[in-house]
CSV table of C-alpha atoms in Angstrom, one decimal:
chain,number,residue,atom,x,y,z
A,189,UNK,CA,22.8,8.4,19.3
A,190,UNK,CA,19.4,7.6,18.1
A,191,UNK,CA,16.8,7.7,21.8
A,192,UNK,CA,15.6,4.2,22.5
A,193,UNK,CA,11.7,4.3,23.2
A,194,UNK,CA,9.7,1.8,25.2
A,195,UNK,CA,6.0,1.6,23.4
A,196,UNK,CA,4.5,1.2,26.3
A,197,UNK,CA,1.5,-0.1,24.3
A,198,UNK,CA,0.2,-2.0,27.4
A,199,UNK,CA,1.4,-2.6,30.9
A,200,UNK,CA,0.2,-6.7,30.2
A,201,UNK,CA,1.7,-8.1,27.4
A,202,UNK,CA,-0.8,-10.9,27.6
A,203,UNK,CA,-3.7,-8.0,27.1
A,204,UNK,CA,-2.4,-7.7,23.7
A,205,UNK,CA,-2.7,-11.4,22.4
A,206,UNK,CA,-6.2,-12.5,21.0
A,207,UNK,CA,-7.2,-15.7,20.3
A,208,UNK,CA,-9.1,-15.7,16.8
A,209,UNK,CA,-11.9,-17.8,17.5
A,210,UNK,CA,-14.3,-17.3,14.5
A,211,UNK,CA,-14.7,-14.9,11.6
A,212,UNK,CA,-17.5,-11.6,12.5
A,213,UNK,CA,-20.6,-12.6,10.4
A,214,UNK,CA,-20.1,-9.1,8.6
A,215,UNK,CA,-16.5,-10.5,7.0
A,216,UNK,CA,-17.9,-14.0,5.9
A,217,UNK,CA,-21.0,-12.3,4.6
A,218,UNK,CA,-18.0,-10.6,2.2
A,219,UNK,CA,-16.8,-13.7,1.1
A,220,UNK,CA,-20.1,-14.8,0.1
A,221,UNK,CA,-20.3,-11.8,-2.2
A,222,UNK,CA,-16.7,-11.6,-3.8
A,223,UNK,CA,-16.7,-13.1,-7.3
A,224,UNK,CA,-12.9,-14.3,-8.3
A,225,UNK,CA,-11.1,-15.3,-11.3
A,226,UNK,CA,-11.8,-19.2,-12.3
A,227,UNK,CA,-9.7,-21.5,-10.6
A,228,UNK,CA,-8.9,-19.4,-7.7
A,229,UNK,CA,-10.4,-19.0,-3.8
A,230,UNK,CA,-10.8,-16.2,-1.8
A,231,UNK,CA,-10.8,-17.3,2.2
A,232,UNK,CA,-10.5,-15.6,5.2
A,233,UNK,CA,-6.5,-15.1,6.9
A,234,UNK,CA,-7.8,-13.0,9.9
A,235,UNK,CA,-10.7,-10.6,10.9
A,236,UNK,CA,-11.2,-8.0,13.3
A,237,UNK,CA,-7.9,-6.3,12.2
A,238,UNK,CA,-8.9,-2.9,12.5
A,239,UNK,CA,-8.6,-0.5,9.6
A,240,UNK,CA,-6.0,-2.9,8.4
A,241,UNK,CA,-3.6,-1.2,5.1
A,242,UNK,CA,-0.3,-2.3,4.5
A,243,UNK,CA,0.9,-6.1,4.7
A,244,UNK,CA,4.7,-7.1,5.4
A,245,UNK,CA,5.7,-10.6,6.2
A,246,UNK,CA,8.8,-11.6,8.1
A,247,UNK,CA,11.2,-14.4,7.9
A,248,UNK,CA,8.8,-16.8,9.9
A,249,UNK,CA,6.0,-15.9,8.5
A,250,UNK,CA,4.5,-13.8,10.6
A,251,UNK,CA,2.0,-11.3,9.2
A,252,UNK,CA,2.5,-7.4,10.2
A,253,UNK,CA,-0.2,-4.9,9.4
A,254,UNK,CA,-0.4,-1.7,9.5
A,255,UNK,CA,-3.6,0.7,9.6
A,256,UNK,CA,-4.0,4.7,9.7
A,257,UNK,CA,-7.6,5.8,11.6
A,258,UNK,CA,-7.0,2.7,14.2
A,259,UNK,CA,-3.1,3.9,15.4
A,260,UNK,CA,-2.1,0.3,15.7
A,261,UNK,CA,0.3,-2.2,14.1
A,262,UNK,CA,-0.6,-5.8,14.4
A,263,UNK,CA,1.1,-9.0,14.2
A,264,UNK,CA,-1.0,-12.1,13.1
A,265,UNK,CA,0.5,-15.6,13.7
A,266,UNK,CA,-0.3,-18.8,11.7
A,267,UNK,CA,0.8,-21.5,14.4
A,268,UNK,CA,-0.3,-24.3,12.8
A,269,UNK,CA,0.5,-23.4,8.8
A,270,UNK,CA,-3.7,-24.0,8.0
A,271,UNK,CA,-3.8,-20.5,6.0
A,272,UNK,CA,-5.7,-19.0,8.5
A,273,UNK,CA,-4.5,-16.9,11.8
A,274,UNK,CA,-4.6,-18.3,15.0
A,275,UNK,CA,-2.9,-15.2,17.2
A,276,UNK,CA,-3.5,-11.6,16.6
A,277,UNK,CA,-1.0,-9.3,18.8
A,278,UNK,CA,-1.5,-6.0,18.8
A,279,UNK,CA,2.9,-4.7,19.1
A,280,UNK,CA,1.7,-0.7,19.1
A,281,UNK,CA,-1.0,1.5,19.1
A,282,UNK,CA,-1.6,5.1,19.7
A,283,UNK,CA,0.9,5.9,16.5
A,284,UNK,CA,0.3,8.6,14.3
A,285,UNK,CA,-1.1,7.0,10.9
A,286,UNK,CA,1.3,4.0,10.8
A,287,UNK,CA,-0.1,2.7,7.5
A,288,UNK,CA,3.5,1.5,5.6
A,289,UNK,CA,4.8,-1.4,7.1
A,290,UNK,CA,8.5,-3.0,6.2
A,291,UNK,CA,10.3,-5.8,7.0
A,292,UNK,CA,14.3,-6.0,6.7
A,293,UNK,CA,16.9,-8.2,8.2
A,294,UNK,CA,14.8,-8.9,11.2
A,295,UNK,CA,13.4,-5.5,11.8
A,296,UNK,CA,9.9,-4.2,11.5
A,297,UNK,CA,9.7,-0.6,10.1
A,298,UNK,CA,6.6,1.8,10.7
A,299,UNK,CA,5.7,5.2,9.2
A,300,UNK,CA,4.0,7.8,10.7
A,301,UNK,CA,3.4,11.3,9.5
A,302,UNK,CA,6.3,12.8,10.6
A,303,UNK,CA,8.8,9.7,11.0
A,304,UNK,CA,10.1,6.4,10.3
A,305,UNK,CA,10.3,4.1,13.6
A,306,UNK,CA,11.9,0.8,14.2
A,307,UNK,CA,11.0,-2.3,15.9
A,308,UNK,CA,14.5,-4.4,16.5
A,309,UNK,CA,14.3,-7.9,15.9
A,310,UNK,CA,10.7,-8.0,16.0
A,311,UNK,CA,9.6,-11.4,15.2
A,312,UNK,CA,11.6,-12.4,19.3
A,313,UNK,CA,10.1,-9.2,21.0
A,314,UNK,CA,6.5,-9.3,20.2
A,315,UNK,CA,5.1,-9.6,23.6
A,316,UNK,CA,8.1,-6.4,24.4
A,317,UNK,CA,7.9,-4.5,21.6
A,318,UNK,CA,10.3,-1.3,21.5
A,319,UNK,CA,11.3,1.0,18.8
A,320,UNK,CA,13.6,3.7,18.0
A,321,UNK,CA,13.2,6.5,15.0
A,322,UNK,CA,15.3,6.1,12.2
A,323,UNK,CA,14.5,9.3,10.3
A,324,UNK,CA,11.8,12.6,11.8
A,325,UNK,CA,11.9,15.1,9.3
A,326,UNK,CA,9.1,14.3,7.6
A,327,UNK,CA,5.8,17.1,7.4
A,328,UNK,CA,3.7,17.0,9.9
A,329,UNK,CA,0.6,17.6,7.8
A,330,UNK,CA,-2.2,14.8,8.0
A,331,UNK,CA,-4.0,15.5,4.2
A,332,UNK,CA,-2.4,12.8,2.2
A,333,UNK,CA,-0.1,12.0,5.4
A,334,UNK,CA,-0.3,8.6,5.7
A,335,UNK,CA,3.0,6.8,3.6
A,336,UNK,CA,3.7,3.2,2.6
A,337,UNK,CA,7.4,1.7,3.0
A,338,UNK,CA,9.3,-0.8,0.9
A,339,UNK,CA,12.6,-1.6,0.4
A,340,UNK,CA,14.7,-1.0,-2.8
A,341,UNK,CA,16.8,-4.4,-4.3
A,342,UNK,CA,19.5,-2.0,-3.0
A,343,UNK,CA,18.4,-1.4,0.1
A,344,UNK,CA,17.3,1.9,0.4
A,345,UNK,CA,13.8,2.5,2.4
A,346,UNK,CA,11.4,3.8,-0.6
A,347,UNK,CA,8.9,6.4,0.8
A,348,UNK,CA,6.1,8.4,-1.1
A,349,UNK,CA,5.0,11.6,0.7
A,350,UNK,CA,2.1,13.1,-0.9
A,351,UNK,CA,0.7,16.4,-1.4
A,352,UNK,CA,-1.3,18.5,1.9
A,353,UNK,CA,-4.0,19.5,-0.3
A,354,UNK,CA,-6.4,18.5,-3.2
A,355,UNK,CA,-4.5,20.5,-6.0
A,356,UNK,CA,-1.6,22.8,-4.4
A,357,UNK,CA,1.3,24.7,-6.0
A,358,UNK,CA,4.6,22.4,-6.2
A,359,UNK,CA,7.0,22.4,-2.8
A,360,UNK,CA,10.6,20.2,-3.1
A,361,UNK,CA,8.5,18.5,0.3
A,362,UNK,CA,5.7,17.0,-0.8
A,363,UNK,CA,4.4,15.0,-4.0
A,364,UNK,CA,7.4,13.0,-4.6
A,365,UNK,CA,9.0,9.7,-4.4
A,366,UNK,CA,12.0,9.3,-2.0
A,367,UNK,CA,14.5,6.9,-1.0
A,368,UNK,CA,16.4,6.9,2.2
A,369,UNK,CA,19.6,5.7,2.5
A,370,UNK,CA,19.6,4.4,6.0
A,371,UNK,CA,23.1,4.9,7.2
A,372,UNK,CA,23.7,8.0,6.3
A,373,UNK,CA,19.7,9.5,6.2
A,374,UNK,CA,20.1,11.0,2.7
A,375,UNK,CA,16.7,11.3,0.9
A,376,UNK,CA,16.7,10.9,-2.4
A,377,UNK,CA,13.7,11.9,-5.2
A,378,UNK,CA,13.0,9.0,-7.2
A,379,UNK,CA,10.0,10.6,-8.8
A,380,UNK,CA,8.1,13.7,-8.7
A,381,UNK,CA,5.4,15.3,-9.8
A,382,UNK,CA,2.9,12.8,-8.3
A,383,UNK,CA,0.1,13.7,-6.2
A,384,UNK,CA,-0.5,10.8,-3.9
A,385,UNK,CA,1.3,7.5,-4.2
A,386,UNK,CA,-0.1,4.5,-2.1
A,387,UNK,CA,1.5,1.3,-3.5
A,388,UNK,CA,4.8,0.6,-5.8
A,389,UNK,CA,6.8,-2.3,-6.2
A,390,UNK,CA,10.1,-3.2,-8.3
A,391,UNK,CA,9.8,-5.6,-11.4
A,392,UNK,CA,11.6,-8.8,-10.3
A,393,UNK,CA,13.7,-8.9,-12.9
A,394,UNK,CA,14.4,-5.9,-14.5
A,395,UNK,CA,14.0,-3.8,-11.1
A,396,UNK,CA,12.0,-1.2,-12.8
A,397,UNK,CA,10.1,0.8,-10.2
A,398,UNK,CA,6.6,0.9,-10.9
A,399,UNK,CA,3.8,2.9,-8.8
A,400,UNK,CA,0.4,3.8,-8.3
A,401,UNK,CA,-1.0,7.8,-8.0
A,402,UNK,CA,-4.4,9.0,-6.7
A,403,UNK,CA,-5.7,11.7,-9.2
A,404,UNK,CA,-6.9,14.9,-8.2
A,405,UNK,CA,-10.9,16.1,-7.5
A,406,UNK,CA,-13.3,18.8,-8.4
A,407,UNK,CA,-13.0,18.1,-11.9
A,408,UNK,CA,-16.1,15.8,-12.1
A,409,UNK,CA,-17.4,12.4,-12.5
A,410,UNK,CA,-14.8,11.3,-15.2
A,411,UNK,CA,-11.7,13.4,-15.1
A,412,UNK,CA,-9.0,13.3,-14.5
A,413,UNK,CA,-7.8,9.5,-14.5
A,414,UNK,CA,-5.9,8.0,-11.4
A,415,UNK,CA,-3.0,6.2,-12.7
A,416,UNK,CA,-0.1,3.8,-12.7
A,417,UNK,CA,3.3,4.7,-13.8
A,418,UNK,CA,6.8,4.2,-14.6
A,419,UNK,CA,10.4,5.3,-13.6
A,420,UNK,CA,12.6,5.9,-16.1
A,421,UNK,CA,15.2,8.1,-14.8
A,422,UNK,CA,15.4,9.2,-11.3
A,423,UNK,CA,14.0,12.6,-10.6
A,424,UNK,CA,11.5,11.7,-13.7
A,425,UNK,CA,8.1,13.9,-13.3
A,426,UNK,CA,4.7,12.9,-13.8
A,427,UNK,CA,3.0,16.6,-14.3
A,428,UNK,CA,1.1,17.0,-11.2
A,429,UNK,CA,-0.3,19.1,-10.5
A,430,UNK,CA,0.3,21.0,-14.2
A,431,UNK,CA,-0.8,18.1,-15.9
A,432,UNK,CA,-3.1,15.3,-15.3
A,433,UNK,CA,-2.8,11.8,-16.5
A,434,UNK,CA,-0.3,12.7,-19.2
A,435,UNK,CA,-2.9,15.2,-21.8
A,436,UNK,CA,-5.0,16.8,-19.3
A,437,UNK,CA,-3.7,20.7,-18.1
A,438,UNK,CA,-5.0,21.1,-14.5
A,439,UNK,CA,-7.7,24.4,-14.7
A,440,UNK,CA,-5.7,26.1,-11.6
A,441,UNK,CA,-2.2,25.1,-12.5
A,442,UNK,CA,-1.8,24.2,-15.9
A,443,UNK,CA,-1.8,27.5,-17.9
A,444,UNK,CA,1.6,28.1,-19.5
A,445,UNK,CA,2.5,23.9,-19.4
A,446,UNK,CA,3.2,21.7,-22.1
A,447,UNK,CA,1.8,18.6,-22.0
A,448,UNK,CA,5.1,17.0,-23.7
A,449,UNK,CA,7.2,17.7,-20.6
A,450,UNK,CA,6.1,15.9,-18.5
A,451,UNK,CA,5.2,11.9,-18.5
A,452,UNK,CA,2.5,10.0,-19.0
A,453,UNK,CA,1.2,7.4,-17.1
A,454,UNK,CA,2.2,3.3,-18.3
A,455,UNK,CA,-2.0,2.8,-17.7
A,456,UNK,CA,-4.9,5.7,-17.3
A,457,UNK,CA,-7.2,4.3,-15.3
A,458,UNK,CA,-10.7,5.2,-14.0
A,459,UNK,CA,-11.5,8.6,-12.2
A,460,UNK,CA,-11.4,8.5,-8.7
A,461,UNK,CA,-11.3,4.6,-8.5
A,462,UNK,CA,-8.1,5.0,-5.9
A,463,UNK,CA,-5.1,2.6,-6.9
A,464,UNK,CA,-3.6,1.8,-3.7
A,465,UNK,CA,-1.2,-1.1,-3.5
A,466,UNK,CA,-0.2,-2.8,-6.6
A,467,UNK,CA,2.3,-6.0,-6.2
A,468,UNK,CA,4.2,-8.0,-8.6
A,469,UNK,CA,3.4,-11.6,-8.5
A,470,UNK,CA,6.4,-13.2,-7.6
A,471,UNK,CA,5.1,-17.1,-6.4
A,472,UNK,CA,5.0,-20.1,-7.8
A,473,UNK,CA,1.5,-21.0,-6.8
A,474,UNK,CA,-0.4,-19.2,-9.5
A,475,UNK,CA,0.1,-20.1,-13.2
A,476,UNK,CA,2.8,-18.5,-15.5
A,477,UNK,CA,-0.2,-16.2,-16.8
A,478,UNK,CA,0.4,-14.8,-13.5
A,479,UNK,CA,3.2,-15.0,-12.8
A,480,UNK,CA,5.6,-11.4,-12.4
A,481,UNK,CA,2.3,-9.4,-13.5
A,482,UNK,CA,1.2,-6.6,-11.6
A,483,UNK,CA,-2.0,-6.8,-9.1
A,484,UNK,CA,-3.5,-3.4,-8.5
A,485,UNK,CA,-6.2,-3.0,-5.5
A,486,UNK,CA,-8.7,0.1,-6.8
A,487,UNK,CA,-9.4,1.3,-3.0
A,488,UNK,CA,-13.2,2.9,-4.5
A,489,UNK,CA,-14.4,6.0,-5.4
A,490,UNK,CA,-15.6,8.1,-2.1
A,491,UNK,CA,-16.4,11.2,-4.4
A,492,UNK,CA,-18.3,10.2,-7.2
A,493,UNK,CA,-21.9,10.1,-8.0
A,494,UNK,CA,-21.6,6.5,-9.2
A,495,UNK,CA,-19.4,4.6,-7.2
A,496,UNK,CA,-16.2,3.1,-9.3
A,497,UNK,CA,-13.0,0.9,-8.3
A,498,UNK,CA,-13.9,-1.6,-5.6
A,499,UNK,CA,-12.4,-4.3,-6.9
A,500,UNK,CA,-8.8,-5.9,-7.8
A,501,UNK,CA,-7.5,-6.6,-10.8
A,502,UNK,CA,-4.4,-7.5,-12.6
A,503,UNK,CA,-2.1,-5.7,-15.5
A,504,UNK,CA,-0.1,-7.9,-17.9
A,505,UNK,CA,2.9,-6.4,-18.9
A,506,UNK,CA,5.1,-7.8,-22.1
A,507,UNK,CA,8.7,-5.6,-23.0
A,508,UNK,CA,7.6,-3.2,-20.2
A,509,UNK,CA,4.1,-2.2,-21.7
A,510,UNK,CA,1.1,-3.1,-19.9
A,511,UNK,CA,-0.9,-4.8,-22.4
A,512,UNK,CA,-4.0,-5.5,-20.8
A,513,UNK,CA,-6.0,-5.2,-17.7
A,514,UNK,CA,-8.7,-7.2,-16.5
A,515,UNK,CA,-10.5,-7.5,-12.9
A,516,UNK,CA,-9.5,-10.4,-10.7
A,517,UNK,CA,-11.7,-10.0,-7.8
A,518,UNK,CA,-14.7,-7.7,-7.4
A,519,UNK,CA,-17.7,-7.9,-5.6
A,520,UNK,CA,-16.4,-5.7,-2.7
A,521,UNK,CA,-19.5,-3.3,-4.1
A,522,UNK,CA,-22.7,-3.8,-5.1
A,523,UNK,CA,-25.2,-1.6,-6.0
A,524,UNK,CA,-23.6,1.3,-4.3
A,525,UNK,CA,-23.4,-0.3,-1.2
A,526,UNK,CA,-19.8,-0.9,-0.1
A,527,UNK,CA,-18.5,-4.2,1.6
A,528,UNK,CA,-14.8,-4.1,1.4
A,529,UNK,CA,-12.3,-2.0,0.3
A,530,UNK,CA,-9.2,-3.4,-1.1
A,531,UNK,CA,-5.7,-2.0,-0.1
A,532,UNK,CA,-2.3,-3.8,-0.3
A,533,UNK,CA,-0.7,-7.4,-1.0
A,534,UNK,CA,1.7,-9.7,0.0
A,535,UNK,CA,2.8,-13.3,-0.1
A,536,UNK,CA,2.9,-15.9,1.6
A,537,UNK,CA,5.8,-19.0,1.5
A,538,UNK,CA,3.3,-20.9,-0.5
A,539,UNK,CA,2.5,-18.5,-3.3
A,540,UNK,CA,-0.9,-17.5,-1.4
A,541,UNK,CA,-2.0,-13.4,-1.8
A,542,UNK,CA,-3.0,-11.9,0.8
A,543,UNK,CA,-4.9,-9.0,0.0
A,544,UNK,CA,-5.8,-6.5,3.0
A,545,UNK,CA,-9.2,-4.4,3.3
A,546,UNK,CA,-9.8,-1.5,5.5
A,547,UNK,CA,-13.2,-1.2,5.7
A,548,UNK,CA,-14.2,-4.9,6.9
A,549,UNK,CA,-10.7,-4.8,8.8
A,550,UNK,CA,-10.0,-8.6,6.7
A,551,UNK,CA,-7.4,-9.7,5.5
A,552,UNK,CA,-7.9,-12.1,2.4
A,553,UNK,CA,-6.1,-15.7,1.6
A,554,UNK,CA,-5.9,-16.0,-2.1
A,555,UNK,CA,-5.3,-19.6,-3.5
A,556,UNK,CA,-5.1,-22.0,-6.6
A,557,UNK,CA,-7.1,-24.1,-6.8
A,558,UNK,CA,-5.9,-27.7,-6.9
């Protein structure tokens, strides 16, 4: 029988609610200099969310985030439906690197390193949060620790783990794609071979599973390209770390490997310009152009000479095959100074994106405009 933990977050649940008053002059200053794609608005949802990463929305409507450096998972509450937060509630803290967040049948599910935990009915027990693990045999190493969560059209609870290192031999542990079957904790590998995974999502329609991977560094300003790929088969492997981006062998690893044996990414994209979460529009509030195409947030360079990503931006697919690419919103750096970082997505009832950012700890409200 699975042990039932008490958070014990805070002895005063009323410590843990904050009323947003106004936005920090440091996140509207952002706004000011984010440039977006004609016809669309960029607002504020909520500030101060500390080192805010993964978005997951629940039943209501209520907005869970998770972060990694902070340790806290928040909930942000829209009373009054205006497209901006109103109640921030901080339901844990002191976790582990709880950046993947999930929502399911009324539950709330966090990552850490080493686990997957559980907050029952969450949406009723926010001023009493508990949890309970669901699965703690993950490694315990912090390099590339940090996982995102999402659920499978199945049902199964989708879980990259990456690799402990920069560029490290290949372990059945690390660098893969699973999916756990809850009831009876069976992981399975959806995809190996890939070095750091921090977004996927399912087409829609044809329920292809789609992802984004963090290339290696130490190979310089240009090489190799971070990427977004596609399952095929289950098991299917992406060549890391043998092979980079489909034609590059890796100096350490790659002697001996063919190229051919292992796939190539759907898109190559920049060096070091960090695809985290990437989301498949599924709303009816952005024009068919839009509409079941995949967003992509490039997190930025940190290791570059010239800083590169910063910015989102959006792939067209047609039959499967990204045809095209083009930025959406960027802005979030100028002149090699940084102002935002982009991270994940979700959406709201309305077809609205939200679009979370770790460094100004925002959490943007993406509209149409009418």
């Amino acid at each position: 029988m699975t042990q039932l933990f008490n958070t014990k977050i805070s002895l005063v649940a009323q410590a843990l609610t904050i009323t947003i008053l106004s936005a920090p002059v440091m996140a509207k200053d952002i706004l000011d200099k984010l440039t977006v794609a004609d016809g669309y608005n960029v607002s504020l949802f909520a500030d101060d969310v500390e080192n805010a990463r993964e978005l997951a929305i629940s039943d209501t409507g209520i907005v869970y985030v998770g972060s990694i450096r902070a340790g806290n998972v928040y909930a942000l509450i829209d009373k009054d439906n205006d497209g901006v937060a109103d109640e921030k509630i901080v339901i844990a803290s002191g976790l582990t690197m709880p950046s993947g967040v999930a929502y399911k049948d009324g539950n709330l599910y966090v990552s850490e390193v080493e686990r997957i935990i559980r907050f029952k009915n969450i949406d009723k027990n926010l001023n009493t949060p508990q949890y309970d693990v669901v699965f703690d045999k993950f490694p315990s190493d912090t390099h590339h620790g940090w996982k995102v969560l999402g659920f499978s059209p199945t049902g199964e609870l989708i879980i990259p783990v990456g690799v402990p290192c920069n560029v490290c031999a290949e372990n059945e542990r690390y660098g893969r794609i699973f999916s756990l079957d809850l009831k009876t904790k069976k992981l399975t590998t959806i995809a190996q071979g890939v070095r750091n995974s921090v977004g996927f999502d399912f087409h829609p329609k044809t329920n292809t599973f789609w992802f984004s991977d963090n290339g290696r560094d130490m190979m310089g300003d240009d090489i190799p390209p971070c990427e977004i790929n596609k399952v095929s088969y289950q098991g299917e492997h992406f060549g890391f770390p043998y092979v980079h981006a489909g034609t590059i062998l890796d100096p350490e690893f790659g002697k001996g490997k063919n190229t051919k044996d292992y796939t190539a990414p759907a898109l190559s994209l920049g060096a070091h310009v960090a695809p985290l979460g990437i989301h498949f529009y599924r709303g009816q509030q952005f024009p068919k152009a839009y509409q079941e195409q995949l967003f992509v947030a490039e997190h930025g360079s940190w290791n570059r000479s010239k800083k590169a990503g910063y910015k989102v931006a959006v792939a067209t697919i047609e039959d499967g095959e990204i045809i095209k690419y083009s930025p959406f919103i960027t802005g979030f750096m100028q002149n090699e100074e940084t102002f935002g970082r982009p991270v994940a997505f979700a959406e709201l009832a309305d077809g609205s994106l939200l679009i979370s950012d770790d460094f100004a700890g925002a959490i943007y409200r993406v509209t149409k405009n009418k």
